[in-house]
Coordinates of C-alpha atoms in Angstrom, one line a residue:
M276 CA 26.7 22.9 25.3
P277 CA 22.9 22.2 25.5
D278 CA 22.4 24.0 22.2
L279 CA 25.1 21.8 20.6
L280 CA 23.5 18.7 22.0
I281 CA 20.1 19.6 20.6
G282 CA 21.6 20.4 17.3
C283 CA 23.3 17.0 17.1
I284 CA 20.0 15.2 18.0
S285 CA 18.1 17.2 15.3
L286 CA 20.8 16.4 12.7
E287 CA 20.7 12.7 13.5
N288 CA 16.9 12.5 13.2
V289 CA 16.6 14.6 10.0
M290 CA 14.4 13.2 7.2
D291 CA 16.2 13.5 3.9
L292 CA 14.3 13.4 0.5
Q293 CA 17.5 12.2 -1.2
E294 CA 17.7 9.3 1.2
Y295 CA 14.1 8.3 0.3
F296 CA 15.0 8.6 -3.4
R297 CA 17.8 6.1 -2.9
R298 CA 15.5 3.8 -1.0
I299 CA 13.1 3.6 -4.0
G300 CA 15.8 3.7 -6.6
F301 CA 14.9 7.1 -8.1
G302 CA 18.1 8.5 -9.7
G303 CA 16.5 11.2 -11.9
T304 CA 16.2 14.8 -11.3
Y305 CA 13.1 16.9 -11.3
E306 CA 12.7 20.6 -12.2
K307 CA 9.1 21.0 -11.1
P308 CA 6.3 19.0 -9.4
D309 CA 4.8 17.6 -12.6
L310 CA 2.7 14.5 -13.5
A311 CA 5.6 12.6 -15.2
T312 CA 7.8 12.8 -12.1
L313 CA 4.9 11.8 -9.8
R314 CA 4.1 8.8 -12.0
T315 CA 7.8 7.7 -11.8
V316 CA 8.1 8.1 -8.0
H317 CA 4.7 6.5 -7.4
E318 CA 5.7 3.4 -9.4
L319 CA 9.1 3.1 -7.8
H320 CA 7.6 3.3 -4.4
V321 CA 5.2 0.4 -4.9
M322 CA 8.0 -1.6 -6.5
S323 CA 10.4 -1.0 -3.6
V324 CA 8.3 -0.7 -0.5
P325 CA 6.1 -3.6 0.5
F326 CA 2.5 -3.3 1.7
E327 CA 2.8 -5.2 5.0
N328 CA 1.5 -5.6 8.5
L329 CA 4.3 -7.8 9.9
S330 CA 5.1 -5.6 12.9
I331 CA 1.9 -6.4 14.7
H332 CA 2.7 -10.2 14.3
C333 CA 6.3 -9.6 15.6
G334 CA 5.3 -8.2 19.0
E335 CA 5.8 -4.6 17.7
R336 CA 3.4 -1.7 17.3
N337 CA 2.6 0.5 14.3
T338 CA 2.6 4.2 14.9
M339 CA 1.5 7.4 13.2
D340 CA 4.7 9.2 14.2
L341 CA 6.2 10.3 10.9
Q342 CA 9.8 10.2 12.1
I343 CA 9.4 6.6 13.3
I344 CA 7.7 5.6 10.0
Y345 CA 10.6 7.2 8.1
E346 CA 13.1 5.3 10.1
K347 CA 11.2 2.0 9.6
I348 CA 10.6 2.3 5.8
V349 CA 13.6 4.4 4.6
R350 CA 16.5 3.5 6.9
N351 CA 15.4 0.0 8.0
R352 CA 14.1 -0.9 4.6
R353 CA 10.8 -2.3 5.8
G354 CA 7.3 -1.8 4.4
G355 CA 4.1 -0.7 6.0
W356 CA 0.4 -0.4 5.7
C357 CA -1.5 2.6 4.4
C358 CA -1.2 4.8 7.4
E359 CA 2.5 4.4 7.2
N360 CA 3.2 4.3 3.4
N361 CA 0.8 7.0 2.4
Q362 CA 1.7 9.2 5.3
L363 CA 5.3 9.0 4.3
F364 CA 4.3 9.6 0.7
S365 CA 2.4 12.8 1.8
W366 CA 5.7 14.0 3.3
V367 CA 7.4 13.2 -0.1
L368 CA 4.8 15.2 -1.9
R369 CA 5.3 18.1 0.4
E370 CA 9.1 18.0 0.1
M371 CA 8.9 17.8 -3.7
G372 CA 6.6 20.8 -3.9
Y373 CA 3.3 19.2 -4.8
K374 CA 0.0 20.5 -3.6
Y375 CA -1.9 17.7 -1.9
T376 CA -4.7 16.9 0.5
T377 CA -4.9 13.9 2.7
L378 CA -8.2 12.1 2.6
G379 CA -9.8 9.2 4.5
S380 CA -11.5 6.3 2.7
R381 CA -13.8 3.5 3.7
V382 CA -12.7 0.1 2.4
F383 CA -15.3 -2.2 1.0
N384 CA -15.7 -5.3 3.2
T385 CA -16.4 -8.4 1.1
L386 CA -17.6 -10.5 4.0
K387 CA -20.2 -7.9 5.0
N388 CA -20.8 -6.8 1.4
D389 CA -20.7 -3.2 2.7
Y390 CA -18.2 -0.5 3.4
N391 CA -16.4 -0.4 6.7
P392 CA -18.0 2.2 9.0
F393 CA -14.9 4.3 9.5
N394 CA -12.1 5.7 7.4
S395 CA -9.5 2.9 7.6
H396 CA -7.5 3.8 4.5
L397 CA -5.4 7.0 4.1
I398 CA -4.9 8.3 0.6
N399 CA -3.6 11.6 -0.9
M400 CA -5.2 13.8 -3.5
V401 CA -2.7 15.7 -5.6
Q402 CA -3.3 18.9 -7.6
I403 CA -1.2 19.2 -10.8
E404 CA -1.8 22.1 -13.2
G405 CA -5.3 22.5 -11.9
K406 CA -6.2 18.8 -12.2
P407 CA -6.7 16.5 -9.2
Y408 CA -5.2 13.0 -9.0
I409 CA -5.4 10.2 -6.4
A410 CA -2.1 8.9 -5.2
D411 CA -2.2 5.7 -3.2
V412 CA 1.0 3.7 -2.8
S413 CA -0.4 1.2 -0.2
F414 CA -3.4 -0.8 -1.1
G415 CA -1.4 -3.8 -2.1
V416 CA -1.8 -7.0 -4.0
S417 CA -4.0 -7.0 -7.2
C418 CA -5.7 -3.7 -6.5
Q419 CA -2.5 -1.6 -6.2
I420 CA -2.4 1.3 -8.6
W421 CA 1.1 1.9 -10.1
H422 CA 0.4 5.5 -11.2
P423 CA -1.9 8.3 -9.9
L424 CA -5.5 8.2 -11.1
E425 CA -7.0 11.3 -12.7
M426 CA -10.2 12.3 -10.9
I427 CA -12.6 12.1 -13.8
A428 CA -15.8 10.3 -12.9
G429 CA -16.6 7.3 -15.1
K430 CA -13.3 7.3 -17.0
D431 CA -11.6 3.9 -17.4
Q432 CA -7.9 4.2 -16.6
E433 CA -5.9 1.2 -17.6
Q434 CA -2.9 0.1 -15.5
P435 CA -0.9 -3.1 -15.3
A436 CA -3.2 -4.6 -12.6
G437 CA -6.4 -3.9 -14.6
I438 CA -8.8 -1.0 -15.4
F439 CA -9.5 1.4 -12.6
C440 CA -12.5 3.7 -12.6
L441 CA -13.6 6.5 -10.2
L442 CA -17.3 7.0 -9.8
N443 CA -19.0 10.0 -8.2
D444 CA -22.6 10.6 -7.0
G445 CA -22.2 14.2 -6.4
E446 CA -20.6 13.9 -2.9
T447 CA -19.0 10.5 -2.5
W448 CA -16.3 9.1 -4.8
T449 CA -15.9 5.4 -5.3
L450 CA -12.9 3.5 -6.7
Q451 CA -13.6 0.3 -8.7
K452 CA -11.3 -2.1 -10.5
T453 CA -12.0 -4.5 -13.3
G454 CA -9.4 -7.2 -13.4
R455 CA -8.8 -10.5 -15.3
K456 CA -9.6 -14.1 -14.9
P457 CA -7.2 -15.8 -12.3
L458 CA -5.4 -18.9 -13.6
V459 CA -4.1 -20.9 -10.6
Q460 CA -1.3 -23.2 -11.7
N461 CA -1.3 -25.4 -8.6
E462 CA -4.6 -27.3 -8.6
A463 CA -4.5 -27.7 -4.8
F464 CA -5.1 -23.9 -4.5
A465 CA -7.8 -23.6 -7.1
N466 CA -10.5 -22.9 -4.4
S467 CA -8.3 -21.0 -2.0
S468 CA -10.1 -18.3 -0.1
L469 CA -7.2 -15.9 -1.1
I470 CA -8.2 -16.1 -4.8
D471 CA -10.4 -13.2 -5.8
K472 CA -12.6 -14.5 -8.7
R473 CA -14.6 -11.3 -9.0
V474 CA -13.8 -9.5 -12.2
T475 CA -15.1 -6.2 -11.1
K476 CA -14.6 -5.2 -7.5
T477 CA -15.3 -2.1 -5.3
M478 CA -12.2 -1.0 -3.4
Y479 CA -13.1 2.0 -1.3
S480 CA -15.1 5.2 -1.2
F481 CA -14.2 8.7 0.1
L482 CA -15.3 12.3 0.5
L483 CA -13.3 15.3 -0.4
I484 CA -12.7 16.3 3.2
Q485 CA -9.2 17.1 4.4
R486 CA -8.1 14.8 7.2
E487 CA -5.3 15.5 9.7
I488 CA -3.2 12.6 11.0
D489 CA -5.1 12.7 14.3
H490 CA -8.1 11.5 12.4
F491 CA -6.5 8.1 11.9
L492 CA -5.1 7.5 15.4
N493 CA -8.1 5.5 16.7
T494 CA -8.3 3.6 13.4
S495 CA -4.6 2.6 13.6
E496 CA -5.2 1.4 17.2
Y497 CA -8.3 -0.6 16.2
L498 CA -6.7 -2.2 13.1
Q499 CA -3.8 -3.6 15.1
T500 CA -5.7 -4.7 18.2
S501 CA -9.3 -5.7 17.4
P502 CA -10.0 -9.4 16.6
E503 CA -12.5 -8.0 14.0
S504 CA -9.6 -6.4 12.0
L505 CA -8.3 -8.4 9.1
F506 CA -4.8 -7.2 10.0
T507 CA -4.9 -9.1 13.3
Q508 CA -6.2 -12.2 11.5
K509 CA -3.7 -12.3 8.7
S510 CA 0.0 -11.6 8.4
I511 CA 0.5 -9.9 5.0
C512 CA 3.4 -8.9 2.9
S513 CA 2.9 -7.8 -0.7
L514 CA 5.2 -6.2 -3.3
Q515 CA 4.6 -5.2 -6.9
T516 CA 7.0 -6.5 -9.5
P517 CA 7.7 -5.5 -13.1
T518 CA 5.4 -8.4 -14.3
G519 CA 2.8 -8.5 -11.5
F520 CA 3.1 -8.9 -7.8
R521 CA 4.2 -11.3 -5.1
T522 CA 2.7 -11.9 -1.7
L523 CA 3.1 -13.9 1.5
I524 CA -0.1 -14.3 3.5
G525 CA 0.3 -16.5 6.5
W526 CA 2.3 -19.5 5.2
T527 CA 1.1 -19.1 1.6
F528 CA 3.5 -17.6 -0.9
S529 CA 2.2 -16.4 -4.3
E530 CA 3.7 -15.0 -7.5
V531 CA 1.2 -13.4 -9.8
T532 CA 2.0 -12.6 -13.5
F533 CA -0.2 -10.2 -15.3
N534 CA -1.2 -11.5 -18.8
P535 CA -3.4 -8.8 -20.3
K536 CA -3.1 -10.2 -23.9
E537 CA -5.1 -13.3 -22.8
D538 CA -7.1 -11.4 -20.2
T539 CA -5.7 -13.6 -17.3
D540 CA -3.6 -13.4 -14.2
I541 CA -1.3 -16.4 -13.9
I542 CA -1.0 -17.4 -10.2
E543 CA 1.7 -19.6 -8.7
M544 CA 0.9 -20.6 -5.1
R545 CA 2.6 -22.8 -2.5
D546 CA 2.7 -23.2 1.2
V547 CA 5.9 -22.7 3.0
S548 CA 7.3 -23.9 6.3
D549 CA 8.2 -21.7 9.3
S550 CA 11.8 -22.3 8.6
E551 CA 11.5 -20.8 5.0
I552 CA 9.8 -17.6 5.9
E553 CA 12.9 -15.6 6.9
T554 CA 14.5 -16.5 3.6
I555 CA 11.5 -15.7 1.6
L556 CA 11.1 -12.3 3.2
K557 CA 14.7 -11.5 2.6
E558 CA 15.0 -12.8 -1.0
K559 CA 11.5 -11.9 -2.3
F560 CA 10.7 -8.7 -0.4
N561 CA 14.1 -7.5 0.8
I562 CA 12.8 -7.5 4.4
V563 CA 14.9 -8.5 7.4
L564 CA 12.9 -8.6 10.6
V565 CA 14.4 -7.9 14.0
N566 CA 11.8 -9.9 15.9
K567 CA 10.4 -13.3 15.1
L568 CA 7.3 -13.4 13.0
T569 CA 4.3 -15.4 14.0
P570 CA 2.4 -16.1 10.8
I571 CA -1.4 -16.2 10.8
N572 CA -4.0 -16.7 8.2
N573 CA -7.5 -16.8 9.7
K574 CA -10.7 -16.1 7.8
A575 CA -11.1 -12.4 7.1
A576 CA -12.3 -10.1 4.3
F577 CA -9.0 -10.1 2.3
K578 CA -8.2 -11.5 -1.1
M579 CA -5.1 -11.2 -3.3

Protein backbone atom coordinates (compact mmCIF):
# COMPACT_ATOMS: atom_id res chain seq x y z
CA MET A 1 0.00 0.00 0.00
CA PRO A 2 2.75 2.58 0.78
CA ASP A 3 4.32 1.93 -2.64
CA LEU A 4 0.99 2.53 -4.36
CA LEU A 5 0.48 5.74 -2.42
CA ILE A 6 3.93 7.04 -3.37
CA GLY A 7 3.21 6.15 -6.98
CA CYS A 8 -0.03 8.11 -6.93
CA ILE A 9 1.67 11.18 -5.48
CA SER A 10 4.44 11.02 -8.08
CA LEU A 11 1.95 10.63 -10.92
CA GLU A 12 -0.09 13.60 -9.72
CA ASN A 13 2.96 15.86 -9.55
CA VAL A 14 4.53 14.81 -12.83
CA MET A 15 5.70 17.60 -15.13
CA ASP A 16 4.59 16.97 -18.69
CA LEU A 17 6.19 18.60 -21.73
CA GLN A 18 3.01 18.20 -23.78
CA GLU A 19 1.06 20.06 -21.10
CA TYR A 20 3.58 22.90 -21.36
CA PHE A 21 3.19 22.87 -25.15
CA ARG A 22 -0.57 23.24 -24.75
CA ARG A 23 0.01 26.13 -22.33
CA ILE A 24 1.97 28.11 -24.95
CA GLY A 25 -0.06 26.94 -27.95
CA PHE A 26 2.65 24.85 -29.60
CA GLY A 27 0.86 22.31 -31.79
CA GLY A 28 3.73 21.27 -34.00
CA THR A 29 6.03 18.33 -33.84
CA TYR A 30 9.78 18.30 -33.58
CA GLU A 31 12.17 15.67 -34.82
CA LYS A 32 15.36 17.10 -33.35
CA PRO A 33 16.47 19.98 -31.13
CA ASP A 34 17.12 22.48 -33.93
CA LEU A 35 17.14 26.27 -34.15
CA ALA A 36 13.82 26.56 -36.01
CA THR A 37 11.94 24.72 -33.26
CA LEU A 38 13.66 26.70 -30.52
CA ARG A 39 12.72 29.96 -32.24
CA THR A 40 9.09 28.87 -32.38
CA VAL A 41 8.86 27.71 -28.77
CA HIS A 42 10.74 30.79 -27.51
CA GLU A 43 8.36 33.15 -29.29
CA LEU A 44 5.24 31.27 -28.19
CA HIS A 45 6.42 31.40 -24.58
CA VAL A 46 6.83 35.19 -24.50
CA MET A 47 3.46 35.58 -26.25
CA SER A 48 1.68 33.31 -23.76
CA VAL A 49 3.42 33.61 -20.39
CA PRO A 50 3.60 37.09 -18.85
CA PHE A 51 6.66 38.57 -17.21
CA GLU A 52 5.17 39.47 -13.83
CA ASN A 53 5.90 39.86 -10.13
CA LEU A 54 2.31 40.00 -8.89
CA SER A 55 2.72 37.23 -6.32
CA ILE A 56 4.80 39.36 -3.99
CA HIS A 57 2.06 42.03 -4.08
CA CYS A 58 -0.63 39.46 -3.31
CA GLY A 59 0.84 38.27 -0.04
CA GLU A 60 2.44 35.27 -1.75
CA ARG A 61 6.06 34.16 -2.13
CA ASN A 62 8.08 33.34 -5.21
CA THR A 63 10.12 30.16 -5.02
CA MET A 64 12.95 28.44 -6.88
CA ASP A 65 11.20 25.06 -6.56
CA LEU A 66 10.72 23.91 -10.17
CA GLN A 67 7.62 21.81 -9.42
CA ILE A 68 5.89 24.79 -7.80
CA ILE A 69 6.93 27.03 -10.69
CA TYR A 70 5.53 24.49 -13.16
CA GLU A 71 2.21 24.38 -11.27
CA LYS A 72 2.04 28.17 -11.20
CA ILE A 73 2.86 28.86 -14.85
CA VAL A 74 1.60 25.79 -16.69
CA ARG A 75 -1.40 24.59 -14.67
CA ASN A 76 -2.50 27.84 -13.02
CA ARG A 77 -1.72 29.86 -16.17
CA ARG A 78 0.21 32.56 -14.34
CA GLY A 79 3.39 34.29 -15.40
CA GLY A 80 6.58 34.85 -13.46
CA TRP A 81 9.87 36.68 -13.28
CA CYS A 82 13.17 35.45 -14.72
CA CYS A 83 14.02 32.97 -11.95
CA GLU A 84 10.68 31.29 -12.66
CA ASN A 85 10.23 31.67 -16.41
CA ASN A 86 13.81 30.96 -17.42
CA GLN A 87 14.18 28.13 -14.92
CA LEU A 88 11.05 26.53 -16.35
CA PHE A 89 12.45 27.10 -19.84
CA SER A 90 15.68 25.34 -18.87
CA TRP A 91 13.55 22.30 -18.00
CA VAL A 92 11.83 22.62 -21.41
CA LEU A 93 15.23 22.73 -23.11
CA ARG A 94 16.35 19.63 -21.25
CA GLU A 95 13.15 17.71 -22.02
CA MET A 96 13.39 18.63 -25.71
CA GLY A 97 16.98 17.41 -25.92
CA TYR A 98 18.83 20.72 -26.19
CA LYS A 99 22.28 21.19 -24.71
CA TYR A 100 22.15 24.24 -22.48
CA THR A 101 23.97 26.02 -19.68
CA THR A 102 22.29 28.24 -17.10
CA LEU A 103 24.07 31.57 -16.60
CA GLY A 104 23.67 34.49 -14.24
CA SER A 105 23.66 38.08 -15.43
CA ARG A 106 23.95 41.50 -13.81
CA VAL A 107 21.18 43.89 -14.89
CA PHE A 108 22.11 47.49 -15.69
CA ASN A 109 20.58 49.89 -13.14
CA THR A 110 19.54 53.14 -14.81
CA LEU A 111 19.25 55.08 -11.54
CA LYS A 112 22.78 54.16 -10.46
CA ASN A 113 24.14 54.14 -14.02
CA ASP A 114 25.92 50.92 -13.22
CA TYR A 115 25.33 47.19 -13.11
CA ASN A 116 23.72 45.63 -10.07
CA PRO A 117 26.44 44.01 -7.93
CA PHE A 118 25.00 40.50 -8.11
CA ASN A 119 23.54 38.10 -10.66
CA SER A 120 19.85 39.01 -10.50
CA HIS A 121 18.85 37.70 -13.92
CA LEU A 122 18.86 34.03 -14.91
CA ILE A 123 19.36 33.18 -18.61
CA ASN A 124 20.17 30.07 -20.64
CA MET A 125 22.89 29.53 -23.24
CA VAL A 126 21.91 26.87 -25.79
CA GLN A 127 24.28 24.97 -28.07
CA ILE A 128 22.86 24.06 -31.49
CA GLU A 129 25.10 22.43 -34.11
CA GLY A 130 28.16 23.82 -32.39
CA LYS A 131 26.85 27.41 -32.19
CA PRO A 132 25.89 29.08 -28.89
CA TYR A 133 22.69 31.11 -28.51
CA ILE A 134 21.17 33.09 -25.63
CA ALA A 135 17.61 32.12 -24.73
CA ASP A 136 15.83 34.57 -22.43
CA VAL A 137 12.04 34.39 -22.17
CA SER A 138 11.68 36.71 -19.18
CA PHE A 139 13.15 40.20 -19.44
CA GLY A 140 9.80 41.70 -20.37
CA VAL A 141 8.48 44.95 -21.84
CA SER A 142 10.42 46.64 -24.68
CA CYS A 143 13.66 44.68 -24.14
CA GLN A 144 12.15 41.23 -24.51
CA ILE A 145 13.80 39.14 -27.20
CA TRP A 146 11.35 37.01 -29.18
CA HIS A 147 13.97 34.64 -30.55
CA PRO A 148 17.32 33.32 -29.33
CA LEU A 149 20.34 35.52 -29.99
CA GLU A 150 23.37 34.05 -31.71
CA MET A 151 26.48 34.67 -29.63
CA ILE A 152 28.55 36.60 -32.15
CA ALA A 153 30.18 39.70 -30.69
CA GLY A 154 29.28 42.94 -32.46
CA LYS A 155 26.60 41.43 -34.72
CA ASP A 156 23.35 43.43 -35.00
CA GLN A 157 20.40 41.06 -34.66
CA GLU A 158 17.09 42.60 -35.66
CA GLN A 159 13.95 41.51 -33.84
CA PRO A 160 10.47 43.06 -33.54
CA ALA A 161 11.42 45.08 -30.42
CA GLY A 162 14.55 46.53 -32.05
CA ILE A 163 18.15 45.63 -32.80
CA PHE A 164 19.99 43.56 -30.21
CA CYS A 165 23.76 43.29 -30.07
CA LEU A 166 26.05 41.19 -27.90
CA LEU A 167 29.43 42.70 -27.06
CA ASN A 168 32.44 40.87 -25.63
CA ASP A 169 35.63 42.20 -24.03
CA GLY A 170 37.30 38.82 -23.84
CA GLU A 171 35.63 37.67 -20.62
CA THR A 172 32.42 39.60 -20.07
CA TRP A 173 29.48 39.57 -22.48
CA THR A 174 27.12 42.55 -22.60
CA LEU A 175 23.70 42.74 -24.23
CA GLN A 176 22.56 46.05 -25.70
CA LYS A 177 19.39 47.03 -27.53
CA THR A 178 18.79 49.85 -30.00
CA GLY A 179 15.12 50.76 -30.14
CA ARG A 180 12.92 53.39 -31.71
CA LYS A 181 11.48 56.77 -30.79
CA PRO A 182 8.51 56.48 -28.37
CA LEU A 183 5.36 58.25 -29.55
CA VAL A 184 3.04 58.68 -26.56
CA GLN A 185 -0.53 59.20 -27.73
CA ASN A 186 -1.90 60.55 -24.45
CA GLU A 187 -0.20 63.89 -23.81
CA ALA A 188 -0.73 63.52 -20.06
CA PHE A 189 1.83 60.70 -20.06
CA ALA A 190 4.42 62.35 -22.31
CA ASN A 191 6.83 62.81 -19.40
CA SER A 192 5.98 59.62 -17.54
CA SER A 193 8.93 58.06 -15.72
CA LEU A 194 7.89 54.74 -17.30
CA ILE A 195 8.78 55.97 -20.80
CA ASP A 196 12.29 55.01 -21.85
CA LYS A 197 13.54 57.72 -24.20
CA ARG A 198 17.00 56.21 -24.62
CA VAL A 199 17.44 54.85 -28.13
CA THR A 200 20.33 52.58 -27.17
CA LYS A 201 20.29 50.89 -23.79
CA THR A 202 22.45 48.41 -21.95
CA MET A 203 20.42 45.49 -20.60
CA TYR A 204 22.78 43.18 -18.73
CA SER A 205 26.22 41.58 -18.66
CA PHE A 206 27.27 38.01 -17.95
CA LEU A 207 30.15 35.59 -17.73
CA LEU A 208 30.22 32.13 -19.27
CA ILE A 209 30.13 30.43 -15.88
CA GLN A 210 27.58 27.70 -15.29
CA ARG A 211 25.26 28.49 -12.40
CA GLU A 212 23.20 26.03 -10.41
CA ILE A 213 19.80 27.07 -9.07
CA ASP A 214 21.23 27.47 -5.56
CA HIS A 215 23.23 30.40 -6.92
CA PHE A 216 19.98 32.40 -7.22
CA LEU A 217 18.36 31.55 -3.87
CA ASN A 218 19.63 34.59 -1.97
CA THR A 219 18.93 36.79 -4.98
CA SER A 220 15.33 35.60 -5.17
CA GLU A 221 14.88 36.37 -1.48
CA TYR A 222 16.42 39.83 -1.82
CA LEU A 223 14.38 40.78 -4.88
CA GLN A 224 11.07 40.07 -3.16
CA THR A 225 11.86 41.50 0.28
CA SER A 226 14.34 44.38 0.02
CA PRO A 227 12.99 47.95 -0.24
CA GLU A 228 15.94 48.54 -2.61
CA SER A 229 14.51 46.03 -5.09
CA LEU A 230 12.48 47.40 -7.99
CA PHE A 231 10.18 44.38 -7.64
CA THR A 232 9.04 45.46 -4.17
CA GLN A 233 8.52 49.01 -5.43
CA LYS A 234 6.48 48.22 -8.54
CA SER A 235 3.81 45.67 -9.39
CA ILE A 236 4.54 44.62 -12.96
CA CYS A 237 2.75 42.51 -15.54
CA SER A 238 3.95 42.47 -19.16
CA LEU A 239 3.06 40.33 -22.16
CA GLN A 240 4.33 40.39 -25.72
CA THR A 241 1.70 40.62 -28.49
CA PRO A 242 1.90 40.03 -32.27
CA THR A 243 2.23 43.79 -32.78
CA GLY A 244 4.24 44.83 -29.69
CA PHE A 245 3.53 44.38 -26.01
CA ARG A 246 1.18 45.42 -23.23
CA THR A 247 1.91 46.12 -19.60
CA LEU A 248 0.28 46.98 -16.29
CA ILE A 249 2.62 48.77 -13.89
CA GLY A 250 0.91 49.83 -10.71
CA TRP A 251 -2.28 51.45 -11.97
CA THR A 252 -0.91 52.39 -15.43
CA PHE A 253 -1.97 50.20 -18.35
CA SER A 254 -0.07 50.56 -21.63
CA GLU A 255 -0.40 49.11 -25.13
CA VAL A 256 2.69 49.47 -27.31
CA THR A 257 2.67 48.96 -31.08
CA PHE A 258 5.98 48.52 -32.88
CA ASN A 259 6.21 50.68 -36.00
CA PRO A 260 9.63 49.95 -37.52
CA LYS A 261 8.76 51.49 -40.91
CA GLU A 262 8.64 54.91 -39.27
CA ASP A 263 11.23 54.04 -36.60
CA THR A 264 8.75 54.62 -33.77
CA ASP A 265 6.90 52.77 -31.02
CA ILE A 266 3.30 53.94 -30.62
CA ILE A 267 2.35 54.01 -26.94
CA GLU A 268 -1.19 54.20 -25.58
CA MET A 269 -1.29 54.79 -21.82
CA ARG A 270 -4.03 55.26 -19.27
CA ASP A 271 -4.50 55.01 -15.54
CA VAL A 272 -7.01 52.48 -14.27
CA SER A 273 -8.93 52.18 -11.03
CA ASP A 274 -8.60 49.42 -8.46
CA SER A 275 -11.95 48.05 -9.60
CA GLU A 276 -10.67 47.64 -13.19
CA ILE A 277 -7.49 45.74 -12.42
CA GLU A 278 -9.01 42.28 -12.05
CA THR A 279 -10.73 42.61 -15.44
CA ILE A 280 -7.61 43.95 -17.17
CA LEU A 281 -5.49 41.10 -15.83
CA LYS A 282 -8.03 38.56 -17.06
CA GLU A 283 -8.80 40.09 -20.46
CA LYS A 284 -5.36 41.43 -21.41
CA PHE A 285 -3.01 38.96 -19.72
CA ASN A 286 -5.19 35.87 -19.18
CA ILE A 287 -4.36 35.99 -15.47
CA VAL A 288 -6.78 35.23 -12.66
CA LEU A 289 -5.32 35.87 -9.21
CA VAL A 290 -6.33 33.86 -6.16
CA ASN A 291 -5.43 36.62 -3.70
CA LYS A 292 -6.10 40.34 -3.94
CA LEU A 293 -3.44 42.44 -5.63
CA THR A 294 -2.15 45.59 -3.95
CA PRO A 295 -0.78 47.69 -6.84
CA ILE A 296 2.33 49.79 -6.30
CA ASN A 297 4.34 52.12 -8.53
CA ASN A 298 7.08 53.81 -6.53
CA LYS A 299 10.20 55.28 -8.09
CA ALA A 300 12.63 52.56 -9.14
CA ALA A 301 15.05 51.73 -11.95
CA PHE A 302 12.44 50.35 -14.33
CA LYS A 303 11.10 51.61 -17.63
CA MET A 304 8.91 50.03 -20.27
